Short mmCIF file of C-alpha atoms in Angstrom, two decimals:
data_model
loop_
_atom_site.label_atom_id
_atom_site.label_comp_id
_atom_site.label_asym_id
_atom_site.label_seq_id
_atom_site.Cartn_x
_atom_site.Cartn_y
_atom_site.Cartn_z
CA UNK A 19 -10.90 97.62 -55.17
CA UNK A 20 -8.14 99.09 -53.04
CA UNK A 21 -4.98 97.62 -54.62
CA UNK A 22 -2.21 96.59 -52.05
CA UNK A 23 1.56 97.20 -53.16
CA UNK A 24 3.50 94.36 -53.55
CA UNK A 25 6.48 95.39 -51.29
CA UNK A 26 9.64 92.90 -50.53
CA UNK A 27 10.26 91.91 -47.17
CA UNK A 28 14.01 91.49 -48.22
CA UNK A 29 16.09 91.92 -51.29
CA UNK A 30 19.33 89.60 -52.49
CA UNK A 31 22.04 92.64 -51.41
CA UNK A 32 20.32 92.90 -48.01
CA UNK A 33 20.40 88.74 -47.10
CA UNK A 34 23.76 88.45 -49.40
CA UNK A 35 25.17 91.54 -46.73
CA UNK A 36 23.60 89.99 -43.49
CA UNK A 37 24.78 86.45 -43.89
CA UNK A 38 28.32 87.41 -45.43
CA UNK A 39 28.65 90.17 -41.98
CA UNK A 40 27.65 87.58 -39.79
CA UNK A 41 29.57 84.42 -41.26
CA UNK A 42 32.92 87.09 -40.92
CA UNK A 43 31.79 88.08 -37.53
CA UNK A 44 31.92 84.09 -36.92
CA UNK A 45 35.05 83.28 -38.19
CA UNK A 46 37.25 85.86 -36.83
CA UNK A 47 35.55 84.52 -33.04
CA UNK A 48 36.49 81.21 -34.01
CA UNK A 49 40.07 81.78 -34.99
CA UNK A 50 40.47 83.69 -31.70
CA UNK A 51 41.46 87.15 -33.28
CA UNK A 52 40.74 90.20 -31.34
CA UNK A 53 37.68 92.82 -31.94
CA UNK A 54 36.17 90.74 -34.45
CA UNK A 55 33.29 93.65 -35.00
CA UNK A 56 35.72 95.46 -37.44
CA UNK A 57 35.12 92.34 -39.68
CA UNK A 58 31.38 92.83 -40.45
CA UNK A 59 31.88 96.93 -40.41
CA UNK A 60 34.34 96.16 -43.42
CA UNK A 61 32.09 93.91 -45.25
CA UNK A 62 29.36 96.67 -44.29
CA UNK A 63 31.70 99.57 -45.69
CA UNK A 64 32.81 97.05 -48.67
CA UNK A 65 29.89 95.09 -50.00
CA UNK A 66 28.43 96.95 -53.11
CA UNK A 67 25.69 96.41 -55.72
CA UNK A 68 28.89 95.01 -57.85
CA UNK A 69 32.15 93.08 -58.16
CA UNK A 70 34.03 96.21 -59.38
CA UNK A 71 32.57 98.92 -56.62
CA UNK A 72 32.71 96.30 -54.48
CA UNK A 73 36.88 95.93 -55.13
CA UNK A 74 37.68 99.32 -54.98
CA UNK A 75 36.20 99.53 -52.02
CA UNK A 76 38.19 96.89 -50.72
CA UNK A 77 41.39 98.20 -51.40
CA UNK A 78 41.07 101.62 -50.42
CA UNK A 79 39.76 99.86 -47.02
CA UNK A 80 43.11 97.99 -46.67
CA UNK A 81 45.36 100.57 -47.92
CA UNK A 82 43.44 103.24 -44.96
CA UNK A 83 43.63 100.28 -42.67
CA UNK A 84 47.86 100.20 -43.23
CA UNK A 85 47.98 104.14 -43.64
CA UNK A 86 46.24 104.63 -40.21
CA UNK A 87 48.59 102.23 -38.64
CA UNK A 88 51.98 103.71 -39.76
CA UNK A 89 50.30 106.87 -38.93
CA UNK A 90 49.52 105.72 -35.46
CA UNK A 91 52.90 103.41 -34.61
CA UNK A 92 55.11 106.11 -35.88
CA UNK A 93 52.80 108.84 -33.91
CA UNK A 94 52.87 106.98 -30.36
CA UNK A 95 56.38 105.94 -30.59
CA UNK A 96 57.42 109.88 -31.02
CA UNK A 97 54.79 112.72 -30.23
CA UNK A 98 52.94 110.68 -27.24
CA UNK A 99 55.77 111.25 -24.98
CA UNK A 100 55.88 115.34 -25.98
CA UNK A 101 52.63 115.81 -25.51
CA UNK A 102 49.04 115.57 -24.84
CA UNK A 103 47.26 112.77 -26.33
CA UNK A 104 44.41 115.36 -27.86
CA UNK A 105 47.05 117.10 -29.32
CA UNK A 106 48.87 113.97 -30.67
CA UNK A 107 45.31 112.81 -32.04
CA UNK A 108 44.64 115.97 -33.90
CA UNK A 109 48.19 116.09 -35.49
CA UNK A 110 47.78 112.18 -36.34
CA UNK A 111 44.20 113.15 -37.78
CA UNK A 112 45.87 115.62 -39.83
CA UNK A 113 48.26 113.07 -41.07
CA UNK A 114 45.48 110.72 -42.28
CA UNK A 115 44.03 113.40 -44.03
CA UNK A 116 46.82 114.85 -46.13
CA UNK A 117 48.46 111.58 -46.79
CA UNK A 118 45.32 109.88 -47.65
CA UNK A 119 44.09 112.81 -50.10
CA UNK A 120 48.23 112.45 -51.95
CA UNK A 121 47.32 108.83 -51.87
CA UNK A 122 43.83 109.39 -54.03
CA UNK A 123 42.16 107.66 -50.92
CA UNK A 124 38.29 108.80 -51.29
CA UNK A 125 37.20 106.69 -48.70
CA UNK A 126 39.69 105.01 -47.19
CA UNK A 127 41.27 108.18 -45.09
CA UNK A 128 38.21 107.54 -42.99
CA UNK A 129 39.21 104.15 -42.01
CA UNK A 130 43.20 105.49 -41.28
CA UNK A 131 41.59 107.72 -39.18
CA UNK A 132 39.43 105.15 -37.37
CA UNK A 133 42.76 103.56 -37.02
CA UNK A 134 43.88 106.43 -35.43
CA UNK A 135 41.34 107.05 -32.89
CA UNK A 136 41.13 103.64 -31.22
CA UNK A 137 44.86 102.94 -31.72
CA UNK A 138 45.55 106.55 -29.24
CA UNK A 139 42.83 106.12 -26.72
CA UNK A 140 41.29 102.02 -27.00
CA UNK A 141 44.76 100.30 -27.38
CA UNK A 142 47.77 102.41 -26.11
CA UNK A 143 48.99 100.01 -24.17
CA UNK A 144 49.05 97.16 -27.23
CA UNK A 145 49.45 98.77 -30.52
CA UNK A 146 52.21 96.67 -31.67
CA UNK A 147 49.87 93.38 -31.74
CA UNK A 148 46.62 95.05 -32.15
CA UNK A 149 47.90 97.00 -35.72
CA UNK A 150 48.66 92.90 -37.36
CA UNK A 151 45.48 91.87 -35.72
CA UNK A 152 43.08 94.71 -36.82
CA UNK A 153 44.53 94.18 -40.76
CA UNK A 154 43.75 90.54 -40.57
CA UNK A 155 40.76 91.19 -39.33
CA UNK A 156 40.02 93.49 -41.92
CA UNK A 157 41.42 91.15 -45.09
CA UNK A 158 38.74 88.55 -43.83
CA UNK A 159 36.32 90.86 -44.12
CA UNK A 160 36.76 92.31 -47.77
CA UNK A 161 38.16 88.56 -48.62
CA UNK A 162 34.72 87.13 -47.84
CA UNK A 163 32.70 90.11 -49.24
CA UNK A 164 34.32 89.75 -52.75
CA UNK A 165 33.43 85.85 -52.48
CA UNK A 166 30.74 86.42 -51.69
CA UNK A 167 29.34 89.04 -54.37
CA UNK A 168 31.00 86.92 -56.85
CA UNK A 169 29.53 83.50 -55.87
CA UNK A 170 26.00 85.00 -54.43
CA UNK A 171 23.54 86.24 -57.03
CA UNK A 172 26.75 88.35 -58.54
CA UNK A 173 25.93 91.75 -60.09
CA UNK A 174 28.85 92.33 -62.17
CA UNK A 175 29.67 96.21 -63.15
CA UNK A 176 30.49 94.61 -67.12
CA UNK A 177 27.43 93.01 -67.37
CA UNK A 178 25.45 95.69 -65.91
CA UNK A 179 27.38 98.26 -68.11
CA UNK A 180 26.58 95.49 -71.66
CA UNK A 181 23.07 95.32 -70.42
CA UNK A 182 22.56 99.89 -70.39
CA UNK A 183 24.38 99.54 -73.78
CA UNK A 184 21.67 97.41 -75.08
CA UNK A 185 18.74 99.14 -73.23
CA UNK A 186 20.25 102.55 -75.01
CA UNK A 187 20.61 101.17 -78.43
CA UNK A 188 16.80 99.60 -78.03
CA UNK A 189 15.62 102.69 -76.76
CA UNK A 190 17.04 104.86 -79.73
CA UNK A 191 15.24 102.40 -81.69
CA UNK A 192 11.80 102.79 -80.08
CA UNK A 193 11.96 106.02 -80.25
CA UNK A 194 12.94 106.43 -84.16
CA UNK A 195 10.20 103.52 -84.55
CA UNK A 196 7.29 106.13 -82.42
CA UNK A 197 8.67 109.00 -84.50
CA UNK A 198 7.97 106.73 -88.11
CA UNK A 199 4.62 106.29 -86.68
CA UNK A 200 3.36 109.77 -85.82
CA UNK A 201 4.80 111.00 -89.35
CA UNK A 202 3.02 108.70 -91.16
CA UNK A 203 -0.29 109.87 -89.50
CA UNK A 204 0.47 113.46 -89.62
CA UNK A 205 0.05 113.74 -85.90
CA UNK A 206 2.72 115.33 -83.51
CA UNK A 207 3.23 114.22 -79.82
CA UNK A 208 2.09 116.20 -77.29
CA UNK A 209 5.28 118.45 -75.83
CA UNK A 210 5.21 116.82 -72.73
CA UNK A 211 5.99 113.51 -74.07
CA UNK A 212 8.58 114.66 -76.28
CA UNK A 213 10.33 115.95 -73.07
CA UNK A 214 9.87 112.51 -71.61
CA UNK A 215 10.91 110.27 -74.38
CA UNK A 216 14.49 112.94 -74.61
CA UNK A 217 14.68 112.79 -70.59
CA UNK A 218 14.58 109.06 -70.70
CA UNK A 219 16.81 108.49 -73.08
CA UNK A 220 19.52 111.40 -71.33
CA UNK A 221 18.80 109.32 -68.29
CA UNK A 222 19.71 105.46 -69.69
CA UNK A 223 22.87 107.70 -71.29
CA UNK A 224 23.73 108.89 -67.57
CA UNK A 225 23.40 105.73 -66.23
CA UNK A 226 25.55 104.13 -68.56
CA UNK A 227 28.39 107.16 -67.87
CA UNK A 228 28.20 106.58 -63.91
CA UNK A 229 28.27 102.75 -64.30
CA UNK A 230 31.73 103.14 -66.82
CA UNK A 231 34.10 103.66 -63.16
CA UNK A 232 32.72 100.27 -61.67
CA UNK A 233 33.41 98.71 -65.37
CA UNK A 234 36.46 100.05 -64.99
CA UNK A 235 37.80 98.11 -62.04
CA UNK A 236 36.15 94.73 -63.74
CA UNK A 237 38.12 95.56 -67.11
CA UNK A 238 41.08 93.34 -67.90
CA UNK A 239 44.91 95.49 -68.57
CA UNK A 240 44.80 92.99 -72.07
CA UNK A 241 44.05 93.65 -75.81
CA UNK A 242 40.98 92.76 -75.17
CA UNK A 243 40.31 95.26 -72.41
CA UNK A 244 41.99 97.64 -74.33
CA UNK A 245 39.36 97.49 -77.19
CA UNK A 246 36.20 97.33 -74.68
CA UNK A 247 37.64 100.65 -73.45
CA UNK A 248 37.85 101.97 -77.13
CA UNK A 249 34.38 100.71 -78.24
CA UNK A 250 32.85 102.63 -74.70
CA UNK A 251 33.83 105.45 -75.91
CA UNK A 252 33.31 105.28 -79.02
CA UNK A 253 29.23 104.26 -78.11
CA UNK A 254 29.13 107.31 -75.73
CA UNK A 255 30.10 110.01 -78.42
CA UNK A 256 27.64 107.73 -80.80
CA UNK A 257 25.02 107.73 -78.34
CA UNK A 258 25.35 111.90 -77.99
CA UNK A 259 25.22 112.38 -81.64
CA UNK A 260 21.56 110.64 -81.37
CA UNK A 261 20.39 112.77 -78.93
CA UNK A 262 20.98 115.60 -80.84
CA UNK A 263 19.61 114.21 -84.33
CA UNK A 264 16.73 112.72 -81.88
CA UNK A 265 16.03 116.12 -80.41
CA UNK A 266 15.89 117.95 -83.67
CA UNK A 267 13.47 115.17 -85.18
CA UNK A 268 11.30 115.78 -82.27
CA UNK A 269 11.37 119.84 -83.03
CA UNK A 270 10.61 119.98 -86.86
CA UNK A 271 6.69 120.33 -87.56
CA UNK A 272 4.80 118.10 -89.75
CA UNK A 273 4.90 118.80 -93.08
CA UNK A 274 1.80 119.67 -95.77
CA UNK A 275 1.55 116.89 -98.33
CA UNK A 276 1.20 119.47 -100.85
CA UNK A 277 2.05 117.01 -104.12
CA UNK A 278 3.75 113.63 -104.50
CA UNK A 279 6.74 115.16 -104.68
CA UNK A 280 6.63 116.19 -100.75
CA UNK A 281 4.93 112.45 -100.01
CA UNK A 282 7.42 110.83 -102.13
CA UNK A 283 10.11 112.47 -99.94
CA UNK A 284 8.45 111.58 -96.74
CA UNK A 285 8.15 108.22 -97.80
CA UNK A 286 12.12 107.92 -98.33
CA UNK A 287 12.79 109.59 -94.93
CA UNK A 288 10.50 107.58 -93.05
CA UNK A 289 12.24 104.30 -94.80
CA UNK A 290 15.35 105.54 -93.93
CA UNK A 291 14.66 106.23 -90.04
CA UNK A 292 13.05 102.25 -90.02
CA UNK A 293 16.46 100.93 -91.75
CA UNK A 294 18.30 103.38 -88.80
CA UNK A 295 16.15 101.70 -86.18
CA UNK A 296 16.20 98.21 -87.37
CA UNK A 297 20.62 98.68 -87.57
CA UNK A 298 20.52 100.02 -83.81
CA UNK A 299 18.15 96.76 -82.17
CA UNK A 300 21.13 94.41 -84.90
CA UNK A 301 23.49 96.26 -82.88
CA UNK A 302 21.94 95.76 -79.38
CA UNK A 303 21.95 92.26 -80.05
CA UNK A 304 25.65 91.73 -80.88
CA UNK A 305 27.60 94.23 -79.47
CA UNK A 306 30.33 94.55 -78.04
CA UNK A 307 31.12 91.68 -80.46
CA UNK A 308 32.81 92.19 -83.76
CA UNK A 309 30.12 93.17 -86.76
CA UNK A 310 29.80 92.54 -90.13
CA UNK A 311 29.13 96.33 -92.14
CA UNK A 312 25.62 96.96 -93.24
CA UNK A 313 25.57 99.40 -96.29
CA UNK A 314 23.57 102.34 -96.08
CA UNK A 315 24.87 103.96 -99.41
CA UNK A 316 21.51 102.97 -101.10
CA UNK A 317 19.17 105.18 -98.83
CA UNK A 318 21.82 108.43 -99.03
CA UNK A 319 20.88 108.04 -103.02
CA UNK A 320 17.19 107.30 -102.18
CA UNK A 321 17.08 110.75 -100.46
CA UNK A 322 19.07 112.33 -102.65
CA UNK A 323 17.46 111.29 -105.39
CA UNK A 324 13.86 112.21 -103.68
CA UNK A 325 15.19 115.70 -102.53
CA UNK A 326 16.25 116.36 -106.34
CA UNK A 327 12.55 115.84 -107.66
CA UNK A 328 11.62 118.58 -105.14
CA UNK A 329 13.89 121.07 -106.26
CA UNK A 330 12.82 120.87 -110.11
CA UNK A 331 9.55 121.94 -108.68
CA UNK A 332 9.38 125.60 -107.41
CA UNK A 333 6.03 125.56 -105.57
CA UNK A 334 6.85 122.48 -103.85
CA UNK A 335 10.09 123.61 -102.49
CA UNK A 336 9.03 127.07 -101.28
CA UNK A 337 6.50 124.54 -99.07
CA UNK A 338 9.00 122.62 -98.14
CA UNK A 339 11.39 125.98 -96.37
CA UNK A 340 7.86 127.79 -95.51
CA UNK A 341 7.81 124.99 -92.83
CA UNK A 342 11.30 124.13 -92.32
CA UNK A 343 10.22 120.41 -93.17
CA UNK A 344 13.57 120.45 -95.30
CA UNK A 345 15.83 119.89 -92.31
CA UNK A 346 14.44 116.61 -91.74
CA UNK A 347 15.88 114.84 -95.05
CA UNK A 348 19.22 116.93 -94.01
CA UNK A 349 19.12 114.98 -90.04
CA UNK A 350 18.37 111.58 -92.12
CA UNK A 351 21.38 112.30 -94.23
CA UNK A 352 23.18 113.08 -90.62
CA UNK A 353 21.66 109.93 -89.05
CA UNK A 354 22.56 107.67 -91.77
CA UNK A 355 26.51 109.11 -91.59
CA UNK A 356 26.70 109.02 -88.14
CA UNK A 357 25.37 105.02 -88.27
CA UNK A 358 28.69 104.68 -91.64
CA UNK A 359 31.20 106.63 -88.97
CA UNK A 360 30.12 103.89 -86.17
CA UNK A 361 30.48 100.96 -87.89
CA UNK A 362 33.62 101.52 -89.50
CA UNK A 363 34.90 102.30 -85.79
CA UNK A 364 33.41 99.57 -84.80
CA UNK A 365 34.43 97.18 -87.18
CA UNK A 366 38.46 98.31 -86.93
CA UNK A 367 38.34 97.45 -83.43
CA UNK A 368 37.49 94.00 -84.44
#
């Protein structure tokens, strides 16, 4: 049977913008304030999927809104009388621009020069009340877009950015867990998977790297902001060093089980990438919170201790480089220091 997709009419961002533009719209009418359209555009131009975006926004639209009207007052009260209004709109323009790029404005220039625009040609005549009127206007509507993303099925950029730590920790996990799994069977994954399992996990690490500005704005000035600022970065470089362990893993063949000596050593490696797997889903559940070390001394000796047997045995080990299967006890070794290096970091942040 033909199946139907199950598409939503309307989703929470959409209703949460449409009521929050409309109840601004209503309020500026019933306090009596002038143009009370530039209400709902600034809840249009501020309301975004999160508190943080949603802030920043915000005040980059207020600090346009006062830009364009110094701009403007101090524009008609000198050049208008020189000469031509195009001519005083271009220079005022030019103004908005230059000042708002000094500024670090990277949206708000637009609004100084919406400012501008209606201040030369709508309101000549009134500037002097219309400038207080259109920032009031404007405060009500970032005022009731920030109430309303936080009280309104919130989306908050440090949850969002706790919740892509946790899907990338889980996902390292799975994929160490798929990797056991084929090794112990002797059968690779097809290339094309392998590129999808890297690309996916590349992807969750992009995501979490655009979400860090939003974070950003959410993130307390305190010690405690401070050392979620520390541990970000210290999960991002931790997070890279497992793509590139994860991407050689995927590369090195499968190795002949010539003698127990080689399946002895397989054995150790694949109980080392579990123990690796099962630390990364402990650390998706607790972090950012303070941890309590796991040692991981005993598997560098296990390896050790299994790569040792190989090399009292000739014939084995000239198997073992034949097929370059010894570089996978060397990223083990790698994976299990990069997992001591994290949690010490982590645990002096405490």
């Amino acid at each position: 049977s033909l199946m139907v997709p199950n598409y939503r009419l309307f989703n929470q961002s959409e209703v949460r913008l449409a009521l929050t533009a409309g109840l601004s719209a209503g309020l500026t009418i019933t306090l009596g304030l002038p143009d009370p359209m530039y209400a709902p555009l600034a809840v249009a131009a501020v309301l975004s999927g999160t508190l943080g975006n949603s802030l920043s926004l915000g005040i980059q639209r207020i600090q346009g809104t006062i830009l364009g009207g110094l701009i403007l007052f101090i524009g008609h009260n000198t050049i208008a009388t020189s000469m031509p209004m195009p001519i005083g709109i271009g220079i005022s323009l030019a103004c908005t621009r230059i000042f708002g790029g000094s500024l670090g404005l990277r949206s708000g220039y637009k609004v100084a020069g919406l400012v501008v625009v209606m201040g030369w040609t709508v309101h000549a005549n009134s500037i002097n009340s219309w400038l207080p009127m259109r920032l009031i206007v404007t405060l009500i509507g970032v005022l009731l877009s920030l109430i309303a993303i936080n009280a309104f099925w919130p989306s908050r950029a440090l949850a969002e950015h706790q919740k892509l730590s946790q899907a990338l920790f889980n996902g390292f996990a799975e994929a160490l867990q798929e990797r056991v799994q084929h090794l112990k069977i002797g059968v690779d994954m097809q290339a094309e998977i392998k590129r999808q399992r890297r690309d996916g996990l590349l992807s969750k690490l992009m995501a979490l790297q655009n979400q860090r500005p939003a974070a950003l704005v959410e993130l307390g000035a305190d010690r405690n902001g401070e050392r979620l600022l520390r541990l970000w970065d210290l999960e991002e470089q931790f997070f890279t060093e497992l793509i590139g362990y994860y991407r050689t893993l995927l590369r090195l063949p499968m190795l002949p089980m010539d003698g127990p000596e080689l399946q002895n050593l397989l054995e150790v490696e694949l109980d080392v990438l579990s123990f690796i797997a099962n630390q990364l889903i402990c650390y998706a559940n607790i972090w950012p919170n303070p941890l309590t070390k796991q040692d991981s001394h005993q598997w560098s000796s296990a390896l050790e201790a299994a790569e040792q047997q190989i090399y009292e045995n000739p014939k084995v080990m000239d198997a073992l480089l034949a097929s370059s299967g010894g570089r996978r006890a060397m990223v083990c070794n790698q994976l299990l220091q990069a997992i001591e290096r994290f949690q010490n970091n982590w645990i002096a942040l405490a």
